[in-house]
Coordinates of C-alpha atoms in Angstrom, one line a residue:
Chain A
M1 CA -28.7 -11.0 -3.4
V2 CA -28.0 -14.7 -3.3
R3 CA -27.5 -14.7 -7.0
F4 CA -25.1 -11.9 -6.7
I5 CA -23.0 -13.7 -4.1
V6 CA -23.0 -17.0 -6.0
R7 CA -21.9 -15.2 -9.2
R8 CA -19.1 -13.4 -7.4
L9 CA -18.0 -16.7 -5.8
L10 CA -17.9 -18.4 -9.2
L11 CA -15.8 -15.5 -10.6
L12 CA -13.3 -16.2 -7.8
I13 CA -12.5 -19.6 -9.3
P14 CA -10.7 -18.4 -12.5
I15 CA -9.0 -15.7 -10.5
L16 CA -7.6 -18.1 -7.9
F17 CA -6.7 -20.6 -10.7
G18 CA -4.8 -17.8 -12.4
V19 CA -3.0 -16.9 -9.2
S20 CA -2.0 -20.5 -8.7
V21 CA -0.6 -20.9 -12.2
L22 CA 1.2 -17.5 -11.9
L23 CA 2.7 -18.5 -8.5
F24 CA 3.7 -21.9 -9.7
F25 CA 5.7 -20.7 -12.6
W26 CA 7.0 -17.7 -10.7
V27 CA 8.5 -19.9 -8.0
R28 CA 10.2 -22.0 -10.6
A29 CA 11.6 -18.9 -12.3
L30 CA 13.4 -17.8 -9.1
P31 CA 17.1 -17.9 -9.5
G32 CA 18.8 -20.7 -7.5
S33 CA 16.9 -23.8 -6.4
P34 CA 15.8 -24.8 -2.9
A35 CA 18.2 -27.7 -3.1
E36 CA 21.2 -25.4 -3.6
S37 CA 20.1 -22.8 -1.0
L38 CA 19.6 -25.5 1.6
L39 CA 22.6 -27.6 1.0
G40 CA 24.7 -24.5 0.6
E41 CA 28.4 -25.2 0.4
R42 CA 27.8 -28.9 0.4
A43 CA 25.8 -28.9 -2.8
T44 CA 27.4 -31.5 -5.0
P45 CA 25.6 -32.3 -8.3
A46 CA 24.7 -35.7 -7.0
L47 CA 23.2 -34.4 -3.8
V48 CA 21.2 -31.8 -5.7
E49 CA 19.9 -34.5 -8.0
A50 CA 18.8 -36.6 -5.1
Y51 CA 17.1 -33.7 -3.6
K52 CA 15.2 -32.8 -6.7
E53 CA 14.0 -36.4 -7.0
R54 CA 12.8 -36.5 -3.5
Y55 CA 10.7 -33.3 -3.9
G56 CA 9.6 -34.2 -7.4
L57 CA 11.4 -31.3 -9.0
D58 CA 12.8 -33.4 -11.8
Q59 CA 9.4 -33.9 -13.4
P60 CA 8.1 -31.8 -16.3
L61 CA 6.6 -28.5 -15.1
W62 CA 3.0 -29.2 -16.1
K63 CA 3.2 -32.6 -14.3
Q64 CA 4.5 -30.9 -11.2
Y65 CA 1.6 -28.4 -11.4
V66 CA -1.1 -31.1 -11.8
E67 CA 0.5 -33.1 -8.9
Y68 CA 0.5 -29.9 -6.8
M69 CA -3.2 -29.1 -7.4
Q70 CA -4.1 -32.7 -6.8
T71 CA -2.5 -32.8 -3.4
I72 CA -4.2 -29.5 -2.5
F73 CA -7.7 -30.8 -3.3
R74 CA -7.3 -34.4 -2.4
D75 CA -5.4 -34.2 0.9
R76 CA -5.8 -30.5 1.7
D77 CA -2.0 -30.5 1.8
L78 CA 0.3 -27.7 0.8
G79 CA 3.5 -29.6 1.1
V80 CA 6.4 -29.4 3.6
S81 CA 8.6 -26.4 4.2
V82 CA 12.0 -27.1 2.8
A83 CA 13.6 -25.0 5.5
T84 CA 11.9 -26.2 8.6
H85 CA 10.5 -29.5 7.4
R86 CA 7.1 -28.6 8.9
Q87 CA 3.8 -28.9 7.1
V88 CA 2.9 -25.6 5.4
T89 CA -0.7 -26.0 6.5
D90 CA 0.5 -26.3 10.2
E91 CA 2.6 -23.2 9.9
I92 CA -0.2 -21.3 8.3
G93 CA -2.4 -22.5 11.2
Q94 CA 0.1 -20.9 13.6
R95 CA 1.1 -17.8 11.8
F96 CA -2.1 -16.7 10.2
P97 CA -3.9 -16.1 13.5
A98 CA -0.9 -14.0 14.5
T99 CA -1.3 -11.7 11.5
V100 CA -5.1 -11.6 11.9
E101 CA -4.7 -10.6 15.5
L102 CA -2.3 -7.9 14.5
A103 CA -4.6 -6.7 11.7
I104 CA -7.6 -6.6 13.9
A105 CA -5.7 -4.7 16.6
A106 CA -4.5 -2.2 14.0
M107 CA -8.1 -1.8 12.7
I108 CA -9.5 -1.3 16.2
F109 CA -6.9 1.5 16.7
A110 CA -7.6 3.0 13.2
V111 CA -11.4 2.9 13.6
G112 CA -11.5 3.9 17.2
F113 CA -9.5 7.0 16.6
G114 CA -10.3 7.7 12.9
I115 CA -14.1 7.9 13.1
P116 CA -14.3 10.3 16.1
L117 CA -11.5 12.4 14.7
G118 CA -13.2 12.7 11.3
F119 CA -16.5 13.4 12.9
I120 CA -15.2 16.2 15.2
A121 CA -13.3 17.7 12.3
A122 CA -16.5 17.9 10.3
K123 CA -18.4 19.4 13.2
R124 CA -15.8 22.1 13.6
Y125 CA -15.5 22.6 9.8
G126 CA -12.8 25.1 9.0
G127 CA -11.7 25.6 12.6
P128 CA -8.3 24.8 14.1
V129 CA -9.4 21.3 15.1
D130 CA -10.4 20.6 11.5
Q131 CA -7.2 22.0 10.0
G132 CA -5.2 20.1 12.6
S133 CA -6.9 16.8 11.8
L134 CA -6.4 17.4 8.0
F135 CA -2.8 18.1 8.6
F136 CA -2.2 15.0 10.8
S137 CA -4.0 12.8 8.4
L138 CA -1.9 14.0 5.6
I139 CA 1.2 13.3 7.6
G140 CA -0.3 9.9 8.5
I141 CA -0.5 9.0 4.9
S142 CA 3.0 10.2 4.1
V143 CA 4.8 8.3 6.8
P144 CA 5.7 4.8 5.6
I145 CA 4.8 2.0 7.9
F146 CA 8.3 0.8 8.6
V147 CA 9.5 4.4 9.3
L148 CA 6.8 4.8 11.9
A149 CA 7.6 1.3 13.2
I150 CA 11.3 2.1 13.7
L151 CA 10.5 5.4 15.4
L152 CA 8.0 3.8 17.7
K153 CA 10.3 1.0 18.5
Y154 CA 13.1 3.5 19.3
I155 CA 11.1 5.8 21.5
F156 CA 8.8 3.3 23.4
A157 CA 10.9 0.1 23.4
V158 CA 14.5 1.2 23.3
R159 CA 14.5 4.6 25.0
L160 CA 11.6 4.5 27.5
A161 CA 11.5 0.7 27.7
W162 CA 7.7 0.9 28.3
L163 CA 6.8 -1.8 25.9
P164 CA 8.5 -4.9 24.5
S165 CA 10.2 -4.4 21.1
V166 CA 10.0 -7.9 19.5
G167 CA 7.8 -11.0 19.3
R168 CA 4.3 -11.9 20.2
I169 CA 4.7 -13.0 23.8
D170 CA 7.4 -12.9 26.5
L171 CA 10.0 -15.6 26.1
L172 CA 9.6 -16.4 29.8
N173 CA 5.9 -17.0 29.2
F174 CA 6.6 -20.1 27.1
D175 CA 4.3 -22.4 29.2
A176 CA 1.1 -20.4 28.3
E177 CA -1.4 -22.6 26.6
H178 CA -2.6 -21.8 23.0
P179 CA -5.6 -23.8 22.0
T180 CA -6.6 -21.4 19.1
N181 CA -3.3 -19.7 18.4
F182 CA -5.1 -16.3 18.7
Y183 CA -3.1 -15.4 21.8
V184 CA -5.5 -12.8 23.1
L185 CA -8.4 -15.2 22.8
D186 CA -6.3 -18.0 24.3
A187 CA -5.4 -15.9 27.4
I188 CA -9.1 -15.2 27.9
I189 CA -10.2 -18.8 27.5
T190 CA -7.5 -20.0 29.9
R191 CA -8.3 -17.2 32.3
D192 CA -4.8 -16.0 32.5
P193 CA -4.8 -12.2 33.0
E194 CA -1.0 -11.9 33.1
T195 CA -0.5 -13.5 29.8
L196 CA -3.4 -11.4 28.4
W197 CA -1.6 -8.2 29.5
D198 CA 1.7 -9.6 28.1
V199 CA 0.2 -10.4 24.7
I200 CA -1.6 -7.0 24.5
K201 CA 1.7 -5.2 25.4
H202 CA 3.4 -7.0 22.5
L203 CA 0.5 -5.9 20.1
I204 CA 0.4 -2.2 20.9
L205 CA 3.4 -0.9 19.0
P206 CA 3.0 -3.0 15.8
A207 CA -0.8 -2.2 15.8
I208 CA -0.1 1.5 16.0
A209 CA 2.5 1.3 13.2
L210 CA 0.2 -0.8 11.0
G211 CA -2.9 1.2 11.8
S212 CA -1.6 4.7 11.2
I213 CA -2.3 4.9 7.4
P214 CA -5.9 3.4 7.7
L215 CA -6.5 5.8 10.6
A216 CA -5.6 8.8 8.4
I217 CA -7.7 7.5 5.5
I218 CA -10.7 6.7 7.7
A219 CA -10.5 10.1 9.4
R220 CA -10.5 11.8 6.0
I221 CA -13.4 9.8 4.6
T222 CA -15.5 10.2 7.7
R223 CA -15.0 13.9 7.6
A224 CA -15.9 14.2 4.0
S225 CA -18.9 12.0 4.4
V226 CA -20.2 13.8 7.5
L227 CA -19.9 17.1 5.7
D228 CA -22.0 15.6 2.8
V229 CA -24.7 14.2 5.0
Q230 CA -25.0 17.2 7.2
N231 CA -26.5 19.2 4.4
E232 CA -29.1 16.6 3.5
D233 CA -32.8 17.5 3.8
Y234 CA -33.6 14.8 6.3
V235 CA -31.0 16.2 8.7
R236 CA -32.5 19.7 8.4
T237 CA -36.0 18.3 8.9
A238 CA -34.9 16.4 12.0
R239 CA -33.3 19.6 13.4
A240 CA -36.4 21.7 12.4
K241 CA -38.8 19.5 14.3
G242 CA -36.7 20.1 17.5
M243 CA -34.8 16.9 17.9
A244 CA -31.9 17.0 20.3
P245 CA -28.7 17.8 18.4
R246 CA -26.9 14.7 19.8
I247 CA -29.7 12.4 18.6
V248 CA -29.7 14.0 15.2
D249 CA -25.9 13.4 15.0
R250 CA -26.1 9.8 16.1
R251 CA -29.3 8.6 14.3
H252 CA -29.3 10.7 11.2
V253 CA -25.8 12.0 10.4
L254 CA -23.4 9.4 11.7
R255 CA -25.5 6.4 10.6
N256 CA -25.6 7.6 7.0
A257 CA -22.1 9.0 7.0
L258 CA -20.6 5.7 7.9
L259 CA -21.7 3.9 4.7
P260 CA -18.7 4.9 2.6
V261 CA -16.5 4.4 5.7
T262 CA -17.4 0.7 5.8
T263 CA -16.1 0.2 2.3
V264 CA -12.9 1.9 3.1
I265 CA -12.4 -0.2 6.2
G266 CA -12.9 -3.3 4.1
L267 CA -10.4 -2.1 1.4
Q268 CA -7.9 -1.3 4.1
M269 CA -8.0 -4.9 5.4
G270 CA -6.2 -5.9 2.2
F271 CA -3.7 -3.2 2.8
L272 CA -3.1 -4.5 6.3
L273 CA -2.1 -7.9 4.9
S274 CA 0.5 -6.2 2.7
G275 CA 1.7 -3.8 5.4
A276 CA 2.1 -6.6 7.9
I277 CA 5.2 -7.8 6.0
L278 CA 7.1 -4.6 7.0
T279 CA 5.6 -4.3 10.5
E280 CA 6.3 -7.9 11.3
T281 CA 9.9 -7.5 10.1
V282 CA 10.6 -4.5 12.3
F283 CA 9.1 -6.1 15.4
A284 CA 10.2 -9.7 14.6
Y285 CA 6.6 -10.6 14.9
P286 CA 6.0 -14.3 14.0
G287 CA 3.2 -13.8 11.5
M288 CA 2.5 -14.5 7.8
G289 CA 4.5 -11.5 6.6
S290 CA 7.8 -12.2 8.2
W291 CA 7.4 -15.9 7.3
L292 CA 6.9 -15.2 3.6
R293 CA 9.8 -12.8 3.6
D294 CA 12.1 -15.4 5.0
A295 CA 10.7 -18.0 2.5
I296 CA 11.8 -15.7 -0.4
F297 CA 15.3 -15.5 0.9
N298 CA 15.4 -19.3 1.5
R299 CA 13.8 -20.2 -1.8
D300 CA 11.3 -22.2 0.1
Y301 CA 9.0 -23.2 -2.8
P302 CA 6.2 -24.9 -0.9
V303 CA 5.9 -22.1 1.6
L304 CA 5.9 -19.4 -1.1
Q305 CA 3.3 -21.2 -3.2
G306 CA 1.0 -22.3 -0.4
G307 CA 1.4 -19.1 1.7
I308 CA 0.8 -16.6 -1.1
L309 CA -2.0 -18.7 -2.5
F310 CA -3.6 -18.7 0.9
L311 CA -3.2 -15.0 1.3
A312 CA -4.7 -14.3 -2.1
L313 CA -7.7 -16.5 -1.2
V314 CA -8.2 -14.5 2.0
F315 CA -7.7 -11.2 0.1
V316 CA -10.3 -11.9 -2.5
L317 CA -12.8 -13.3 0.0
V318 CA -12.4 -10.2 2.2
N319 CA -13.1 -8.0 -0.9
L320 CA -16.2 -10.1 -1.6
V321 CA -17.5 -9.8 1.9
V322 CA -16.9 -6.0 1.8
D323 CA -19.0 -5.8 -1.4
V324 CA -21.8 -7.9 0.0
L325 CA -21.8 -6.0 3.3
Y326 CA -22.0 -2.8 1.4
A327 CA -25.1 -4.0 -0.5
V328 CA -26.7 -5.2 2.8
I329 CA -26.0 -1.9 4.7
N330 CA -27.0 0.3 1.9
P331 CA -30.4 -0.7 0.5
R332 CA -30.2 2.0 -2.2
I333 CA -27.5 0.0 -3.9
R334 CA -28.6 -3.3 -5.3
Y335 CA -26.3 -5.2 -7.5
S336 CA -27.9 -6.4 -10.8
Chain B
M1 CA -29.1 47.0 -13.8
S2 CA -29.0 49.2 -16.8
A3 CA -28.9 48.0 -20.4
A4 CA -25.2 48.8 -20.7
E5 CA -24.4 46.8 -17.6
L6 CA -26.4 43.9 -18.8
E7 CA -24.5 44.1 -22.1
A8 CA -21.2 44.1 -20.3
V9 CA -22.1 41.0 -18.3
E10 CA -23.2 39.3 -21.5
I11 CA -19.9 40.1 -23.2
Q12 CA -18.1 38.8 -20.2
L13 CA -20.0 35.5 -20.3
E14 CA -19.5 35.0 -24.0
Q15 CA -15.7 35.3 -23.7
P16 CA -14.1 31.9 -23.6
S17 CA -13.2 31.0 -20.0
G18 CA -10.0 29.2 -21.1
G19 CA -11.3 25.7 -20.5
L20 CA -10.8 23.1 -17.9
W21 CA -7.0 23.2 -17.7
Y22 CA -6.8 27.0 -17.3
E23 CA -9.4 26.9 -14.5
A24 CA -7.7 24.0 -12.9
W25 CA -4.4 25.9 -12.9
Y26 CA -6.1 29.0 -11.5
R27 CA -7.6 26.9 -8.6
L28 CA -4.3 25.1 -8.0
R29 CA -2.4 28.4 -7.5
R30 CA -4.9 29.4 -4.8
N31 CA -4.5 26.2 -2.8
P32 CA -2.0 26.7 0.0
G33 CA -1.5 22.9 0.4
A34 CA -0.6 22.5 -3.3
I35 CA 1.9 25.4 -3.0
V36 CA 3.6 23.8 0.0
G37 CA 3.6 20.5 -1.9
A38 CA 5.1 22.2 -5.0
V39 CA 7.9 23.8 -2.8
L40 CA 8.7 20.4 -1.2
V41 CA 8.8 18.6 -4.5
S42 CA 10.9 21.4 -6.1
V43 CA 13.5 21.1 -3.3
F44 CA 13.5 17.3 -3.8
V45 CA 13.9 17.7 -7.6
I46 CA 16.6 20.4 -7.2
C47 CA 18.5 18.1 -4.8
A48 CA 18.2 15.2 -7.3
I49 CA 19.4 17.1 -10.3
G50 CA 22.0 19.3 -8.7
A51 CA 23.4 16.7 -6.3
P52 CA 27.0 17.0 -7.4
V53 CA 26.9 20.8 -6.9
I54 CA 24.9 20.7 -3.6
A55 CA 26.6 17.8 -1.8
P56 CA 29.8 18.9 -0.1
H57 CA 31.3 15.4 -0.1
D58 CA 31.4 12.1 -2.0
P59 CA 28.3 10.2 -0.8
A60 CA 29.9 6.7 -1.4
K61 CA 33.5 7.2 0.0
D62 CA 34.4 6.7 3.6
T63 CA 36.3 10.0 3.5
F64 CA 36.1 10.7 7.2
L65 CA 36.9 7.4 8.7
V66 CA 39.1 8.3 11.7
N67 CA 42.0 5.8 12.0
G68 CA 39.9 3.1 10.5
I69 CA 37.6 3.0 13.5
L70 CA 33.9 2.5 12.7
Q71 CA 32.2 5.2 14.8
P72 CA 29.2 7.4 13.8
Q73 CA 29.4 11.1 14.6
P74 CA 26.5 13.4 15.5
P75 CA 25.8 16.5 13.4
S76 CA 28.6 19.2 13.5
R77 CA 29.5 22.3 11.6
D78 CA 31.5 20.5 9.0
H79 CA 29.0 17.7 8.6
W80 CA 25.5 19.2 9.0
L81 CA 23.9 15.8 9.5
G82 CA 26.8 14.0 10.9
L83 CA 28.8 11.0 9.7
D84 CA 27.5 7.5 9.4
I85 CA 29.1 4.3 10.7
Q86 CA 31.4 4.1 7.7
G87 CA 32.5 7.7 8.1
R88 CA 30.4 9.0 5.2
D89 CA 28.9 12.5 5.2
V90 CA 25.1 11.9 5.8
F91 CA 24.0 15.2 4.2
S92 CA 25.7 14.3 0.9
R93 CA 24.1 10.9 1.1
I94 CA 20.7 12.3 1.6
V95 CA 21.1 14.7 -1.3
Y96 CA 22.3 12.0 -3.6
G97 CA 19.6 9.7 -2.3
A98 CA 17.0 12.1 -3.8
R99 CA 18.4 11.1 -7.2
Y100 CA 17.6 7.5 -6.6
S101 CA 14.2 8.1 -5.2
L102 CA 13.2 10.5 -8.1
L103 CA 14.6 8.2 -10.7
I104 CA 12.9 5.2 -9.3
G105 CA 9.7 7.0 -8.8
V106 CA 9.5 8.4 -12.3
V107 CA 10.6 5.2 -14.0
S108 CA 8.3 2.9 -12.1
V109 CA 5.3 5.2 -12.4
T110 CA 6.0 5.6 -16.1
I111 CA 6.1 1.8 -16.5
G112 CA 2.8 1.3 -14.6
L113 CA 1.1 4.3 -16.3
S114 CA 2.1 3.6 -19.9
I115 CA 1.3 -0.1 -19.8
G116 CA -1.8 0.4 -17.7
L117 CA -2.9 3.2 -20.0
L118 CA -2.6 1.0 -23.0
L119 CA -4.4 -2.0 -21.5
G120 CA -7.1 0.1 -19.9
S121 CA -8.0 2.2 -22.9
F122 CA -7.8 -0.8 -25.1
A123 CA -10.2 -2.8 -22.8
G124 CA -12.5 0.1 -22.3
F125 CA -12.7 1.1 -25.9
V126 CA -12.9 -2.3 -27.6
G127 CA -15.2 -3.9 -25.0
R128 CA -16.6 -7.5 -25.4
W129 CA -14.2 -10.4 -24.9
P130 CA -10.8 -8.6 -25.2
D131 CA -12.1 -6.4 -22.3
S132 CA -12.9 -9.5 -20.3
I133 CA -9.6 -11.2 -20.9
V134 CA -7.5 -8.1 -20.0
M135 CA -9.5 -7.2 -16.9
R136 CA -9.5 -10.8 -15.6
C137 CA -5.7 -10.7 -15.9
M138 CA -5.7 -7.5 -13.9
D139 CA -7.9 -9.1 -11.3
I140 CA -5.4 -11.9 -10.9
M141 CA -2.6 -9.3 -10.4
L142 CA -4.8 -7.4 -7.9
A143 CA -5.5 -10.6 -5.9
I144 CA -2.0 -10.6 -4.5
P145 CA -1.3 -7.9 -1.9
G146 CA 0.8 -5.2 -3.5
L147 CA 4.0 -5.2 -1.5
L148 CA 4.1 -9.0 -1.6
F149 CA 3.7 -8.9 -5.3
A150 CA 6.6 -6.4 -5.6
I151 CA 8.8 -8.5 -3.3
A152 CA 7.9 -11.6 -5.5
I153 CA 9.0 -9.8 -8.6
V154 CA 12.3 -8.6 -7.1
A155 CA 12.9 -12.1 -5.8
M156 CA 12.6 -13.4 -9.3
L157 CA 14.7 -10.7 -11.0
G158 CA 17.3 -10.5 -8.1
P159 CA 17.7 -7.5 -5.9
G160 CA 18.9 -4.2 -7.4
L161 CA 17.9 -0.8 -8.5
W162 CA 16.4 -1.6 -11.9
Q163 CA 14.6 -4.7 -10.6
V164 CA 13.0 -2.6 -7.9
M165 CA 11.8 -0.1 -10.4
I166 CA 10.3 -2.8 -12.6
A167 CA 8.6 -4.5 -9.6
V168 CA 7.0 -1.3 -8.4
G169 CA 6.0 -0.4 -11.9
V170 CA 4.3 -3.8 -12.6
V171 CA 2.4 -3.5 -9.4
N172 CA 1.0 -0.2 -10.6
I173 CA -0.2 -1.6 -14.0
P174 CA -3.6 -3.1 -12.9
I175 CA -4.4 0.0 -10.8
F176 CA -3.9 2.4 -13.8
A177 CA -5.6 -0.1 -16.2
R178 CA -8.7 -0.2 -14.1
L179 CA -8.8 3.5 -13.6
L180 CA -8.5 4.3 -17.3
R181 CA -11.0 1.6 -18.3
G182 CA -13.6 3.1 -16.0
S183 CA -12.8 6.6 -17.3
V184 CA -13.0 5.6 -21.0
L185 CA -16.2 3.7 -20.4
A186 CA -17.8 6.8 -18.9
Q187 CA -16.6 9.0 -21.8
R188 CA -17.5 6.5 -24.5
E189 CA -21.2 7.1 -24.0
N190 CA -20.9 10.9 -24.3
D191 CA -22.6 12.8 -27.1
Y192 CA -19.4 14.2 -28.5
V193 CA -18.2 10.6 -29.3
L194 CA -21.5 9.9 -31.1
A195 CA -21.1 13.2 -33.0
A196 CA -17.5 12.3 -34.0
R197 CA -18.6 8.8 -35.1
S198 CA -21.6 10.2 -37.1
V199 CA -19.3 12.5 -39.1
G200 CA -17.1 9.5 -39.9
V201 CA -14.1 10.0 -37.7
A202 CA -11.9 6.8 -37.6
R203 CA -12.3 4.7 -34.5
R204 CA -8.6 5.0 -33.6
K205 CA -8.8 8.7 -33.9
I206 CA -11.9 8.9 -31.8
L207 CA -10.0 7.1 -29.0
F208 CA -6.8 9.0 -29.2
S209 CA -8.0 12.5 -29.9
H210 CA -11.4 12.6 -28.2
I211 CA -11.8 10.0 -25.5
L212 CA -8.3 9.8 -24.0
P213 CA -7.7 13.5 -23.5
N214 CA -11.1 13.7 -21.7
S215 CA -10.3 10.7 -19.5
M216 CA -6.9 12.0 -18.4
S217 CA -7.7 14.0 -15.3
P218 CA -8.2 11.1 -12.8
V219 CA -5.0 9.6 -14.3
I220 CA -3.0 12.7 -13.6
V221 CA -4.1 12.8 -10.0
A222 CA -3.5 9.1 -9.6
G223 CA -0.1 9.4 -11.2
T224 CA 1.0 12.1 -8.8
L225 CA -0.2 10.1 -5.8
A226 CA 1.5 7.0 -7.3
M227 CA 4.8 8.9 -7.2
A228 CA 4.3 9.1 -3.4
T229 CA 3.5 5.5 -3.1
A230 CA 6.4 4.5 -5.3
I231 CA 8.8 6.3 -3.1
I232 CA 7.4 4.5 0.0
D233 CA 7.4 1.1 -1.7
V234 CA 10.9 1.5 -3.0
A235 CA 12.2 2.6 0.4
G236 CA 10.3 -0.4 1.9
L237 CA 11.9 -2.8 -0.5
G238 CA 15.3 -1.3 0.2
F239 CA 14.5 -1.7 3.9
L240 CA 13.8 -5.4 3.4
G241 CA 17.2 -5.8 1.8
L242 CA 16.0 -6.0 -1.7
G243 CA 17.3 -2.7 -3.0
P244 CA 20.7 -1.8 -4.4
Q245 CA 23.1 -4.4 -3.2
D246 CA 26.1 -2.2 -3.0
P247 CA 25.9 -0.7 0.5
S248 CA 27.6 2.5 -0.5
T249 CA 24.6 3.4 -2.7
P250 CA 22.9 6.3 -0.9
E251 CA 19.3 4.9 -1.2
W252 CA 17.1 6.2 1.6
G253 CA 15.5 2.8 2.4
T254 CA 18.9 1.1 2.5
M255 CA 20.4 3.8 4.7
L256 CA 17.5 3.2 7.1
T257 CA 18.2 -0.5 7.3
D258 CA 21.9 0.1 7.9
S259 CA 21.1 2.5 10.7
N260 CA 18.5 0.3 12.3
E261 CA 21.3 -1.7 14.0
Y262 CA 22.7 1.3 15.8
L263 CA 19.3 2.8 16.7
A264 CA 20.3 3.1 20.4
A265 CA 23.7 4.6 19.8
A266 CA 23.0 6.9 16.8
P267 CA 19.3 7.5 16.4
Y268 CA 19.8 10.5 14.1
L269 CA 21.2 8.1 11.5
A270 CA 17.7 6.6 11.3
I271 CA 15.7 9.8 11.8
I272 CA 17.4 11.7 8.9
P273 CA 16.5 9.3 6.1
C274 CA 13.0 8.9 7.7
L275 CA 12.5 12.6 7.4
A276 CA 13.8 12.7 3.8
I277 CA 11.3 10.0 2.8
V278 CA 8.4 11.6 4.7
V279 CA 9.0 15.1 3.3
S280 CA 9.2 14.0 -0.3
V281 CA 6.2 11.8 0.0
L282 CA 4.2 14.6 1.7
G283 CA 5.1 16.9 -1.2
F284 CA 3.7 14.6 -3.8
N285 CA 0.6 13.8 -1.7
L286 CA -0.1 17.6 -1.3
I287 CA 0.2 18.2 -5.0
G288 CA -1.9 15.2 -5.8
D289 CA -4.7 16.4 -3.4
G290 CA -4.4 19.9 -4.8
L291 CA -4.7 18.5 -8.4
R292 CA -7.7 16.4 -7.4
E293 CA -9.5 19.4 -6.0
A294 CA -8.5 21.6 -8.9
L295 CA -9.7 19.2 -11.6
D296 CA -12.9 18.3 -9.8
P297 CA -14.2 21.4 -8.1
K298 CA -17.1 19.5 -6.6
L299 CA -14.6 17.9 -4.1
R300 CA -13.3 21.3 -2.9
G301 CA -12.6 21.3 0.8
R302 CA -13.8 17.7 1.2
A303 CA -11.8 14.5 0.8

């Protein structure tokens, strides 16, 4: 097991190295330079030159790359955003918790509804509940995130005005303290129930929009997996010896059926990082997604390089954790 | 059972069943979901091909701008789905939009499928170090979340229709490459490959006429489902402002972005392109699911 984890961790090094090279050259292949996009109309050749010198953009490419990697490893520094003049690491520290919070909320929504839905559908196999859940999960997969986000925003924020439509927290609540930048956690630490409710209200719509596709997929996999397990010999044996149906369901059926579901949940975490870009754009939610989107339009080299590299690191680590967890939960699978 | 009946059964059993594809087609026709999917996709394709005949008005011209005032109009008898903010007939725009979605979907899936197919079958069949190199490159591409990767490519190439197609296609490459490599690896160990090799069939011929045809069924399923994802991704890129830059282009995602600003005043302008996207994606998903069940009978009624 340890050997498996170590080997997988070592494999990550060339992958991340590849991503960093790819990103580095990609950023430099973007049309327009940060100097020009920042200076805008005022960009005289002399000003642009001065800018390039200041940010080391006049050096040969390989030298810039070596320099960049050195600062990452030596100072744990990803540079300064060209647009906001803030440290990229600081911005990640602020925006990454926002996206993680959103992704976790979406996952809670997806798992909380997906597993019971799939389970009930399998129990009533072929009945109207089953058909209905199949139909809804198919619709769920077919509705793009941003379409659902716009519809939810229109119905619950614009029309009914039940929930806020933009941001992470109410603007009037600017004096709330944020020791960790996970706003839900912050509100709990500082014992501030009003802020907590405010933050949760801001999370509901984006979480539903982002969680709808994972919800549909989890419901489908749970259903398929429960159907599989139900016909196993050990389930029949448990029933035959007179065990209460509810205990059979919980201990024998559900526990085994959830194995494939865990893998899917892990795989969907990567999808959530991707989907967050669209959700955050619709709800003007200040997370990683909307930040990187703006960075692309601003040609903000340091933000793009650092931000995407960071997301790639998170992405491959999550996938690794999923693989390891799968081996831990399922003793029948042992990686060689 | 009499001897004659036994004989009849035997004769029936000996007759060729028509093979995998025939049986798959038979199962597909009996799947109501797949039929509904086929109908939805047919409507979509007919709209795309016959757009100039079906659409009553020019999708790009502001024909119905009253006195130059920008004012959207709700659906009426003359304009089934109303007029947008620029006085353009929404129904015509949706019909023409099917063209863009179909074109983009087909081109981007073809890009991803053909390059992925080439790389994956090469890696799976050759093995050893070429396999490692190709698959590590694919791992690098997969390490960046898909939509972000597509946005990155569009940012490099500049926004526009072709750029979006290339971006969505490139994102699909590693997915198809992995799928095909796995499939080829599984087929490579089969007895029929050994048999072909032992009678001296050339390596290339073994790959193209024996292994590849037998590895295709998961690729066909994935290709259909990839059409659905491609339509979603393209609309998403259009929504982010990376699609066709000419605002008169009737692309569904771009239409949605434009209408987002008037959500409170004219919600139907947003709802109509939403429905168009959902219906076409649903169609491809239904067909994909149907194909999966048809090609792999073990899955029937499950996932």
